[in-house]
Coordinates of C-alpha atoms and ligand atoms in Angstrom, one line a residue:
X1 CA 67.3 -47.5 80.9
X2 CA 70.9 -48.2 79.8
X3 CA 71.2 -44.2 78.8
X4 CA 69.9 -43.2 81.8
X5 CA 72.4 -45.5 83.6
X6 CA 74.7 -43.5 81.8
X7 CA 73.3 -40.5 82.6
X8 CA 73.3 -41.3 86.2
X9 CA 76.8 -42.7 85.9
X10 CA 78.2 -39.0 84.1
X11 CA 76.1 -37.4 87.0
X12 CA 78.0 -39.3 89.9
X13 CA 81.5 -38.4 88.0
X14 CA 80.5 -34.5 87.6
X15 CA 79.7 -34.5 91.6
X16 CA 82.7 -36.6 92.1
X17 CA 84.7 -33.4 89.9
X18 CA 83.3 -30.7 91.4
X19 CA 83.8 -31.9 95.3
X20 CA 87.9 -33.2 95.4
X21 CA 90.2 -30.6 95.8
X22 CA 92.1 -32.1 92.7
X23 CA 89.8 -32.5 89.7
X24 CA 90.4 -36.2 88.1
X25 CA 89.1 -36.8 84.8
X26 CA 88.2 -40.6 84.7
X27 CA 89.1 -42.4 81.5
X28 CA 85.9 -43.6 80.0
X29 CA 86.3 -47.6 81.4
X30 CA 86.2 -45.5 84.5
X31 CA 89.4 -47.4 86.0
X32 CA 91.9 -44.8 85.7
X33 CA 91.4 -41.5 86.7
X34 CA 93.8 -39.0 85.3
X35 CA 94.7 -35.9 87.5
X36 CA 93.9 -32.7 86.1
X37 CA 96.5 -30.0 86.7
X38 CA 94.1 -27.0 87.2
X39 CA 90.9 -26.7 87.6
X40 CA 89.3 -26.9 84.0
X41 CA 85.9 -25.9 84.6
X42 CA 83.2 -28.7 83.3
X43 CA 82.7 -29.4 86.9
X44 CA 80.0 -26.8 86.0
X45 CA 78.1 -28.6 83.9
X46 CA 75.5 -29.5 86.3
X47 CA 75.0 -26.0 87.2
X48 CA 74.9 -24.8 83.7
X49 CA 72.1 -27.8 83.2
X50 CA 70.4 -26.5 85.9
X51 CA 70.5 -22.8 84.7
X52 CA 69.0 -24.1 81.0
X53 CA 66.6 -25.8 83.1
X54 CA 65.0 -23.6 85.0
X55 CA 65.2 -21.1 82.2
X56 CA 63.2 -23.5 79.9
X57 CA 60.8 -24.5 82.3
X58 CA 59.1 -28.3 83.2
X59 CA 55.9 -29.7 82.3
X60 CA 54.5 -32.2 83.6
X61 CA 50.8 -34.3 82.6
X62 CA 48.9 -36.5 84.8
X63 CA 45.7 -38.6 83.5
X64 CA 43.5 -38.7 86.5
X65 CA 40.9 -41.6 86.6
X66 CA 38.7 -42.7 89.1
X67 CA 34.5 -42.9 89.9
X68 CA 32.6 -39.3 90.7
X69 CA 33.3 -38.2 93.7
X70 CA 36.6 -40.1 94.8
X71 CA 38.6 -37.1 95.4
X72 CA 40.6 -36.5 92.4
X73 CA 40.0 -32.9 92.2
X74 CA 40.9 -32.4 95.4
X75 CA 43.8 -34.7 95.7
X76 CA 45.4 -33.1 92.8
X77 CA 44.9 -29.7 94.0
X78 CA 47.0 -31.1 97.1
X79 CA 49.4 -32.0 95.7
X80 CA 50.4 -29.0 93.5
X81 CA 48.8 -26.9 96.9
X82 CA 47.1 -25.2 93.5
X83 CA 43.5 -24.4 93.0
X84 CA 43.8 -25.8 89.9
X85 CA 40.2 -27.4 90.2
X86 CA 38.0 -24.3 91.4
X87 CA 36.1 -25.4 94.3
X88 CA 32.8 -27.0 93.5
X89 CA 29.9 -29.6 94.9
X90 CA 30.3 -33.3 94.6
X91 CA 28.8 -34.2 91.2
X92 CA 26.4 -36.9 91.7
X93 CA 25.9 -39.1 88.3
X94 CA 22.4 -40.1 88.2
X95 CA 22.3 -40.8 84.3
X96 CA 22.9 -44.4 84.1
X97 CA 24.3 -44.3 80.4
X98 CA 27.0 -41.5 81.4
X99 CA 29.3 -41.5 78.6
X100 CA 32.8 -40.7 79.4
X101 CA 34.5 -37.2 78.5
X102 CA 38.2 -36.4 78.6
X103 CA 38.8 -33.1 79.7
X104 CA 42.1 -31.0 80.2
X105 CA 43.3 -28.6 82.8
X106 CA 46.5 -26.5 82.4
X107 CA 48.4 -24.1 84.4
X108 CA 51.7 -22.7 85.2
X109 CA 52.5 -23.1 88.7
X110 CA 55.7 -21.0 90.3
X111 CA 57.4 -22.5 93.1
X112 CA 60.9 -20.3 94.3
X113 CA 61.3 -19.4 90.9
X114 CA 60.7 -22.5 89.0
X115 CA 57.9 -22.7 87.0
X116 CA 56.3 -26.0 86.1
X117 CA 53.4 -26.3 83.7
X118 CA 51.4 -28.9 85.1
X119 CA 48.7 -30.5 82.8
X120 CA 45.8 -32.5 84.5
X121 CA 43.5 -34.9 82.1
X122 CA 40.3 -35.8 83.7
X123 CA 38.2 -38.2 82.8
X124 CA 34.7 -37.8 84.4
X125 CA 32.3 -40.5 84.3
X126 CA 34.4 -43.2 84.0
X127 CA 33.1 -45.9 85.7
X128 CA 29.8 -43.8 86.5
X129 CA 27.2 -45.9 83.9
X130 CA 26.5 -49.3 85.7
X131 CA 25.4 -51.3 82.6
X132 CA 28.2 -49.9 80.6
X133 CA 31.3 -50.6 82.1
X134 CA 33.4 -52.8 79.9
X135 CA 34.5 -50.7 77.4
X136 CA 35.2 -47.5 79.8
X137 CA 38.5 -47.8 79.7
X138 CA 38.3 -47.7 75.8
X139 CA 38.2 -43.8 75.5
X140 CA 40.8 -43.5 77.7
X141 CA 43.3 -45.8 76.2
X142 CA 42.4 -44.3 72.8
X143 CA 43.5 -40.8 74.3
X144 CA 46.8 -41.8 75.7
X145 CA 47.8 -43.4 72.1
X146 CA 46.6 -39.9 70.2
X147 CA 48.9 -38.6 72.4
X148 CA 51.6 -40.7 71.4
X149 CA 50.2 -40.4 67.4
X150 CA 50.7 -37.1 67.3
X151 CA 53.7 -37.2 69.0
X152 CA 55.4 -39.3 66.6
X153 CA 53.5 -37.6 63.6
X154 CA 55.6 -34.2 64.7
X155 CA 58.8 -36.7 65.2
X156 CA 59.0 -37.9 61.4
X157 CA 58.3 -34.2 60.2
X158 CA 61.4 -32.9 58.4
X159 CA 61.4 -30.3 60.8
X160 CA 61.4 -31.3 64.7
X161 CA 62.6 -28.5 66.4
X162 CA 59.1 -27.5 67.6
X163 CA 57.8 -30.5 69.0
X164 CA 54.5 -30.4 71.1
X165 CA 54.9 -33.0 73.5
X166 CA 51.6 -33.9 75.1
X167 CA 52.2 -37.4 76.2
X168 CA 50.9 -38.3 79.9
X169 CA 54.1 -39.1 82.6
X170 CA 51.5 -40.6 84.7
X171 CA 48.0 -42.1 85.7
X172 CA 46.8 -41.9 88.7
X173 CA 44.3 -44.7 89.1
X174 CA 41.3 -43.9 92.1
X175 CA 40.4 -47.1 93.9
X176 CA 37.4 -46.6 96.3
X177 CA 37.8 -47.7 99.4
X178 CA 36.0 -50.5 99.7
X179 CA 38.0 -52.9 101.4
X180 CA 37.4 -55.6 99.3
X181 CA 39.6 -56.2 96.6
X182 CA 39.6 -55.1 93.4
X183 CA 36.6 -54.9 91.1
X184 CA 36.5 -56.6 87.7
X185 CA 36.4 -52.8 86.5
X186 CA 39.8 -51.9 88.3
X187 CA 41.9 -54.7 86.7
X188 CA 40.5 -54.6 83.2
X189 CA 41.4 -50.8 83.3
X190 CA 44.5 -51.0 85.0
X191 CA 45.6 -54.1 82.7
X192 CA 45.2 -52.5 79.8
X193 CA 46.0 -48.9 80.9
X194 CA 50.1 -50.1 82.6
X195 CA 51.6 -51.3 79.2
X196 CA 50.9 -47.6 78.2
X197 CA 51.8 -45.1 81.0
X198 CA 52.8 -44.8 84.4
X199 CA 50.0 -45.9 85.9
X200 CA 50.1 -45.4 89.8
X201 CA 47.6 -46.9 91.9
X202 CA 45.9 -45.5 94.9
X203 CA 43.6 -45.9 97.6
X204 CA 41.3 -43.0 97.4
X205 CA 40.0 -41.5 101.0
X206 CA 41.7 -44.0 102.9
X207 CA 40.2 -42.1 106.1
X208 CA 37.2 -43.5 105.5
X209 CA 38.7 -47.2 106.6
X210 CA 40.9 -48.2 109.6
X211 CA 44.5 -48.7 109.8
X212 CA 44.2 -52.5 109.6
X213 CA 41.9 -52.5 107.3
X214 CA 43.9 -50.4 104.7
X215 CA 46.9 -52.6 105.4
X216 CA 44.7 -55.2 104.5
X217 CA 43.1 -54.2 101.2
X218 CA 46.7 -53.0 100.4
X219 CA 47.7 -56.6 100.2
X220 CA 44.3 -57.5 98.8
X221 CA 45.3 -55.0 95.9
X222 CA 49.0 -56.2 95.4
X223 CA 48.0 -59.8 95.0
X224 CA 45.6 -59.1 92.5
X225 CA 48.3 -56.9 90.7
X226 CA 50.9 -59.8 91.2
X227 CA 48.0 -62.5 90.2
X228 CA 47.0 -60.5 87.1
X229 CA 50.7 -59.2 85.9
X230 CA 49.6 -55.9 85.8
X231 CA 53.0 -53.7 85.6
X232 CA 52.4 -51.1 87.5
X233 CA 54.6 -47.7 88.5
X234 CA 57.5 -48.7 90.7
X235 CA 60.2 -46.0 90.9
X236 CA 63.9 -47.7 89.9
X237 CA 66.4 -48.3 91.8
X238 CA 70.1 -48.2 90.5
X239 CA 73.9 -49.6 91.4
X240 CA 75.1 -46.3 91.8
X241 CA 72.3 -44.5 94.3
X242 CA 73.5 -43.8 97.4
X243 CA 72.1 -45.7 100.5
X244 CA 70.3 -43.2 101.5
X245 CA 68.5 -42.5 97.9
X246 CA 67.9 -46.6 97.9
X247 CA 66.7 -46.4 101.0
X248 CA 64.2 -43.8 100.0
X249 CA 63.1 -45.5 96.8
X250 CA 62.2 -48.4 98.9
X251 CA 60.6 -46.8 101.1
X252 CA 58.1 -45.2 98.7
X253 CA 58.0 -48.5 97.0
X254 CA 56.7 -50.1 99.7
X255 CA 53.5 -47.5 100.1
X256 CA 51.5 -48.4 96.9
X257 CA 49.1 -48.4 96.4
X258 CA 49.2 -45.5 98.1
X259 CA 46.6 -44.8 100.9
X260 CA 45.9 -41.6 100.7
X261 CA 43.8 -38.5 102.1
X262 CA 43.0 -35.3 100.1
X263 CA 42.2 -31.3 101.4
X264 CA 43.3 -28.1 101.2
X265 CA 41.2 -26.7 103.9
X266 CA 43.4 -25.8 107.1
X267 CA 42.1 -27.2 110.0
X268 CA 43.1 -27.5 114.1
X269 CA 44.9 -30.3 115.8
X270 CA 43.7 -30.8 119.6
X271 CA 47.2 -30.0 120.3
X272 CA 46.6 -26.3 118.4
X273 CA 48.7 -26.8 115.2
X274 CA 46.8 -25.5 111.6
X275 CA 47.5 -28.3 109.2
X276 CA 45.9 -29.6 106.0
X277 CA 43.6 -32.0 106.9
X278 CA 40.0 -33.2 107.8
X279 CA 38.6 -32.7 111.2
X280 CA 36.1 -35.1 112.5
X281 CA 34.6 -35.4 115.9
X282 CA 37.0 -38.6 116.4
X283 CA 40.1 -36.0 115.4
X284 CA 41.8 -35.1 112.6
X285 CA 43.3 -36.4 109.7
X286 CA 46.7 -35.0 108.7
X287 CA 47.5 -34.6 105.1
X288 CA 51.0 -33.8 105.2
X289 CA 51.6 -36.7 108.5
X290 CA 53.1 -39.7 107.2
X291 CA 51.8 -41.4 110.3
X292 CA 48.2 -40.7 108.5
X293 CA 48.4 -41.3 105.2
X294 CA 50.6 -42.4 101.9
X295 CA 50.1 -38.8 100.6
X296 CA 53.6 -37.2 101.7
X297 CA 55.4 -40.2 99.9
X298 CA 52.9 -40.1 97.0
X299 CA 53.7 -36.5 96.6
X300 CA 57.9 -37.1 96.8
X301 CA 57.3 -39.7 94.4
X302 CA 55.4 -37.8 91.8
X303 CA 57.0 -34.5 92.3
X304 CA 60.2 -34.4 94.7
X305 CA 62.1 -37.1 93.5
X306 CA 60.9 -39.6 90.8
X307 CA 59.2 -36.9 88.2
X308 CA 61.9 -36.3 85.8
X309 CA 62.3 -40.2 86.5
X310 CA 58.1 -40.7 85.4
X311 CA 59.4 -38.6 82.1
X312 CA 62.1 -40.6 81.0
X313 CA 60.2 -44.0 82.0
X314 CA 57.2 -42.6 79.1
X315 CA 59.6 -41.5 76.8
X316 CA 62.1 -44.1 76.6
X317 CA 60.1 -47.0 77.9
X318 CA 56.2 -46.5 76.8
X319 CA 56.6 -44.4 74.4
X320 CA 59.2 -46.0 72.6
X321 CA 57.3 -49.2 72.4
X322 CA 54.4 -47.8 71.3
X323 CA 56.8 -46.4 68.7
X324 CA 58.1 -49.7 67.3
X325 CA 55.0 -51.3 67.3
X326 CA 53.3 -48.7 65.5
X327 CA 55.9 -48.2 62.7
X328 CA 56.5 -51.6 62.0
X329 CA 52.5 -51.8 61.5
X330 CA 53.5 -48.7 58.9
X331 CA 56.0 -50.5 57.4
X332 CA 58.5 -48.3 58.6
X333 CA 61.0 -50.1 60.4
X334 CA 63.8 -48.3 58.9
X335 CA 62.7 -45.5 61.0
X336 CA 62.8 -47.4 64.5
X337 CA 66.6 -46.6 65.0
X338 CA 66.6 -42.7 63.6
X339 CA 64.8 -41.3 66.9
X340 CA 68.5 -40.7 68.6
X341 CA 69.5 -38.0 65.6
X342 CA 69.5 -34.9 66.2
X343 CA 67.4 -33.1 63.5
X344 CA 70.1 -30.3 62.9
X345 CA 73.2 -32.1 62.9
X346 CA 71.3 -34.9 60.7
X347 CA 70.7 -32.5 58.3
X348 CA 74.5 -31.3 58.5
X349 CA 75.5 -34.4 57.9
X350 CA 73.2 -34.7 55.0
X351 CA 74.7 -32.0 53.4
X352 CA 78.2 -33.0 54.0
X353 CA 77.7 -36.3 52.3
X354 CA 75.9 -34.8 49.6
X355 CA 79.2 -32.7 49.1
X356 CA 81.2 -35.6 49.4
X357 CA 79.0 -37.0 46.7
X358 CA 79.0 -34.1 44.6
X359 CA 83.3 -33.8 44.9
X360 CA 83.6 -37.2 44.0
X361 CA 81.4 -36.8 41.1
X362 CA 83.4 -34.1 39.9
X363 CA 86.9 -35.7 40.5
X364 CA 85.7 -39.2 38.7
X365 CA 84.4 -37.1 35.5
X366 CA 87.7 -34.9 35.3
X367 CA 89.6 -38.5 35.2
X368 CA 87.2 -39.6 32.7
X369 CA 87.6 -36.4 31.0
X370 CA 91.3 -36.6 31.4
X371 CA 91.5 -40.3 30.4
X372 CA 89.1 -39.4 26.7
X373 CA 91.5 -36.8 26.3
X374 CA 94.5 -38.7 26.1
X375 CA 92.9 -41.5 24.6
X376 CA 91.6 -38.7 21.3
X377 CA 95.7 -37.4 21.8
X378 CA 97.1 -41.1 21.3
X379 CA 94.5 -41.8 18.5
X380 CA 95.3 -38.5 16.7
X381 CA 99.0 -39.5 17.1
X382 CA 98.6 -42.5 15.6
X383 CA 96.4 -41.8 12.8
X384 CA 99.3 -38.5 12.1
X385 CA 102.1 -41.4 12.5
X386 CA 100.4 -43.5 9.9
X387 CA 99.7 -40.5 7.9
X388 CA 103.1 -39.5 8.0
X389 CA 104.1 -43.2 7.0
X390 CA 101.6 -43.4 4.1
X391 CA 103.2 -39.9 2.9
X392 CA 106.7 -41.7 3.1
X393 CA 105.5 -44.3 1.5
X394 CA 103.9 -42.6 -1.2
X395 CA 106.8 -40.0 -1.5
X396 CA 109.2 -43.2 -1.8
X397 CA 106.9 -44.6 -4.3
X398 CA 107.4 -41.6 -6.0
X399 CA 111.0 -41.2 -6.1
X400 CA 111.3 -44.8 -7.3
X401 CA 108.9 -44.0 -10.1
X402 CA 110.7 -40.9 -11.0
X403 CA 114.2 -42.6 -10.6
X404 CA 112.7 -45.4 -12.7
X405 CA 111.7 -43.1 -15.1
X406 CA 114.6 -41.6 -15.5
X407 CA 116.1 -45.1 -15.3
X408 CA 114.3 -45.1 -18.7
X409 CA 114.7 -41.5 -19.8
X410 CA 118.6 -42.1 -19.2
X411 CA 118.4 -45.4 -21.2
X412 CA 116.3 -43.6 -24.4
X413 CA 118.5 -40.8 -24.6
X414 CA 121.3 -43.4 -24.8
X415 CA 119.5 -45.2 -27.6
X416 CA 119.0 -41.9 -29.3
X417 CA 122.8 -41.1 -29.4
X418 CA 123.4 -44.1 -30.0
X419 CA 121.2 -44.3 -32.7
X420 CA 122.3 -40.6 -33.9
X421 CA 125.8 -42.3 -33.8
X422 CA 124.6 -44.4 -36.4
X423 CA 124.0 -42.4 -39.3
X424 CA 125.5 -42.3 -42.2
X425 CA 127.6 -39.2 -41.6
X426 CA 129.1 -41.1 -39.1
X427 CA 132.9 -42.0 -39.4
X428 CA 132.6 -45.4 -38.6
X429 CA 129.7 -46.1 -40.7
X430 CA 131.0 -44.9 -43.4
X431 CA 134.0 -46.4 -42.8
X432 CA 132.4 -49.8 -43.0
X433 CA 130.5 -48.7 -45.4
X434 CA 133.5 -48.1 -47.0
X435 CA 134.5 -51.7 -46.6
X436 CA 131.7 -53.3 -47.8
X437 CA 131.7 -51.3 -50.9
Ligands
GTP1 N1 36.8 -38.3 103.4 C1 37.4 -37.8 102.4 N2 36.7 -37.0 101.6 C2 37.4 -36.5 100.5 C3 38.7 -36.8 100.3 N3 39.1 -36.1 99.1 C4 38.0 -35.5 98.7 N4 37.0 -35.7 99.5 C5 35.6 -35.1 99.4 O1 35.0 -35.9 98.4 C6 34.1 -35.0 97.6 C7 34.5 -35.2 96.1 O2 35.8 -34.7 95.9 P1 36.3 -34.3 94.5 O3 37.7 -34.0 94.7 O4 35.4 -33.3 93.9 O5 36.1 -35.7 93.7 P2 36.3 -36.0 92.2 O6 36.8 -37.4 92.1 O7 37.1 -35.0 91.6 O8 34.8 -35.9 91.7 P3 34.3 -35.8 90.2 O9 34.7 -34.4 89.7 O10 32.8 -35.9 90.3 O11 34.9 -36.9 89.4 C8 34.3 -33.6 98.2 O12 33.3 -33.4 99.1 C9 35.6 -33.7 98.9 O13 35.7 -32.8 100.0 C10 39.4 -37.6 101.2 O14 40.6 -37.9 101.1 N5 38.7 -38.1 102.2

């Protein structure tokens, strides 16, 4: 909700842009605007949005559910003013243990250009077996959540770019008209059908009761809604709409369930005019009057104004919750938040960190590298230093051995001449030889 406030919010700015005369480019606290110079050009955006748009394509799925024979087929081929559903009898169920089927119809409708692929999910028989009732909504629910398995299966795939998205926008619940109230079928289906889609509720062939009387079982409806807490469709309202979108909003809000009247057959108002209607011999019904029926507000609601609106509401709102609630029954809850990444720049950014890893790793081992090398330099050093010191030491050693030595050598040669001195040859000796004598 909050993003698409946002959204909304960058919306109202662009238009703001694009109509003054001089562009303003409002500060993101939105209180100062700053006054462009010349026009820059993302005033454009919209229409470049547009462009992509309509280039890509929409899609859009509806779950249709209802008894046989409450105009489903026929209200949906209104609505799209398709013959999506080729004409065919009323099917009348006879087999009292009818099992439900789900079935799916798909085509491309063009309209000026656009193209929208509209998806219709049927789901005959529900409601058809009269002992079997209970559990018909069981299929149904268990369809819209395979939906939203697969969906998520494709959105924790490596690879998201191709994502088959075949989640339902909306459900459009049949009620026959009756008059009553609702049925102990209608609110255990539409209880436990509205916490996973957009389930709208409708009157089915409303001509069939009177204006008061509709008005009546309308509020019959809504308090049994209110009384059961069933959160059904309303389309939001926000600070920034205009009054004339709020006024509209409300104004469809106040139709639902929506009373509504289905053909595609043109038929003749008394006053000459070929519309979509019903004749009967009272008059005719009008499809497309607003003074008839809820159909021309059902049909702004689901396709003029509020279907981009239905989209976002199942993506972000149903879809999401289905999301956290199933991946923390995984285990997975680290992989609540990750649904806002991009896949591509994700993977960019893998990379980059991976680099950033990988740089790192190199720079710490070339320190480490650097700080061995210097460590095996100041080691050698040392051991040379101490090398060089034992070498002195040694070489000193030496030399005092050798000067010792010839300390010694010095002294015996003086004791030889001395003792050569001493011989009898020698003056002196013989001199005191010579006094002895
Ligand atoms: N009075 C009245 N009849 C309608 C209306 N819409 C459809 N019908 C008629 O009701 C019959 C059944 O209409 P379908 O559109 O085939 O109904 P369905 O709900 O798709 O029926 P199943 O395919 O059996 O589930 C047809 O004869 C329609 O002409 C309506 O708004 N008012």
């Amino acid at each position: 909700m909050a993003h698409h406030q946002h959204h909304l919010t960058c919306h109202a700015i662009l238009r703001a842009c694009a109509c003054v005369p001089t562009a303003f480019l409002f500060i993101a606290n939105g209180i100062t605007p700053i006054a462009l110079n010349n026009f820059v050009g993302f005033s454009n955006l919209p229409n470049q949005h547009h462009r992509r748009s309509v280039k890509r394509g929409f899609h859009f799925t509806v779950m249709v559910v209802g008894e046989s024979g409450l105009g489903k087929a026929t209200l949906i081929n209104t609505l799209f003013n398709s013959q999506l559903y080729p004409d065919r009898k009323p099917t009348i169920t006879t087999d009292l243990q009818s099992t439900l089927e789900i079935k799916q119809i798909s085509e491309e409708i063009v309209e000026q250009g656009v193209s929208l692929r509209l998806t219709v999910i049927d789901t005959p028989g529900f409601g058809d077996a009269i002992n079997n009732n209970e559990d018909s909504w069981k299929p149904i629910i268990a369809n819209v959540e395979a939906r939203y398995d697969s969906y998520l299966e494709q959105e924790l795939r490596l690879n998201r770019s191709q994502i088959v998205d075949n989640r339902i926008h909306a459900c459009l619940y049949f009620i026959p008209p009756t008059g009553h109230a609702l049925r102990q079928i209608d609110i255990e289906f539409m209880k436990r059908i509205a916490p996973r889609v957009n389930l709208v509720p409708i009157i089915a062939k409303s001509d069939t009761l009177t204006e008061e009387e509709v008005q009546v079982f309308k509020q019959r409806i809504m308090d049994d809604i209110t009384h059961h807490q069933i959160p059904v469709y309303h389309p939001p309202t926000y600070p920034d709409d205009d009054p004339e979108t709020l006024n509209e909003t409300r104004a469809i809000d106040s139709k639902i369930p929506f009373a509504v009247v289905g053909s595609t057959k043109e038929v003749t108002t008394p006053d000459g005019r070929k519309v979509r209607g019903r004749a009967y011999p009272w008059g005719v019904i009008e499809v497309d009057n607003e003074a008839h029926n809820d159909f021309v507000k059902l049909r702004q609601m689901l396709v003029r104004t509020h279907m981009e609106e239905l989209k976002l509401g199942t993506d972000q709102g149903l879809y999401e919750s289905y999301r956290t609630s199933k991946l923390r029954a995984m285990g997975r809850e680290q992989e609540i938040f990750s649904k806002e990444i991009n896949p591509a720049a994700s993977m960019e950014e893998q990379r980059l960190l991976h680099e950033q890893r990988l740089a790192k790793m190199e720079n710490d081992m070339k320190l480490v590298f650097q700080q061995k090398v210097q460590e095996k330099e100041a080691k050698l050093k040392q051991s040379e230093e101490e090398l060089y010191a034992r070498h002195r030491e040694m070489r000193d050693a030496l030399e005092r051995q050798r000067s010792e030595l010839e300390d010694k050598k010095r002294k015996l040669e003086g004791l030889i001449h001395n003792a050569g001195l001493n011989k009898p040859t020698t003056p002196e000796k013989s001199r005191k030889k010579g006094i002895f004598k």
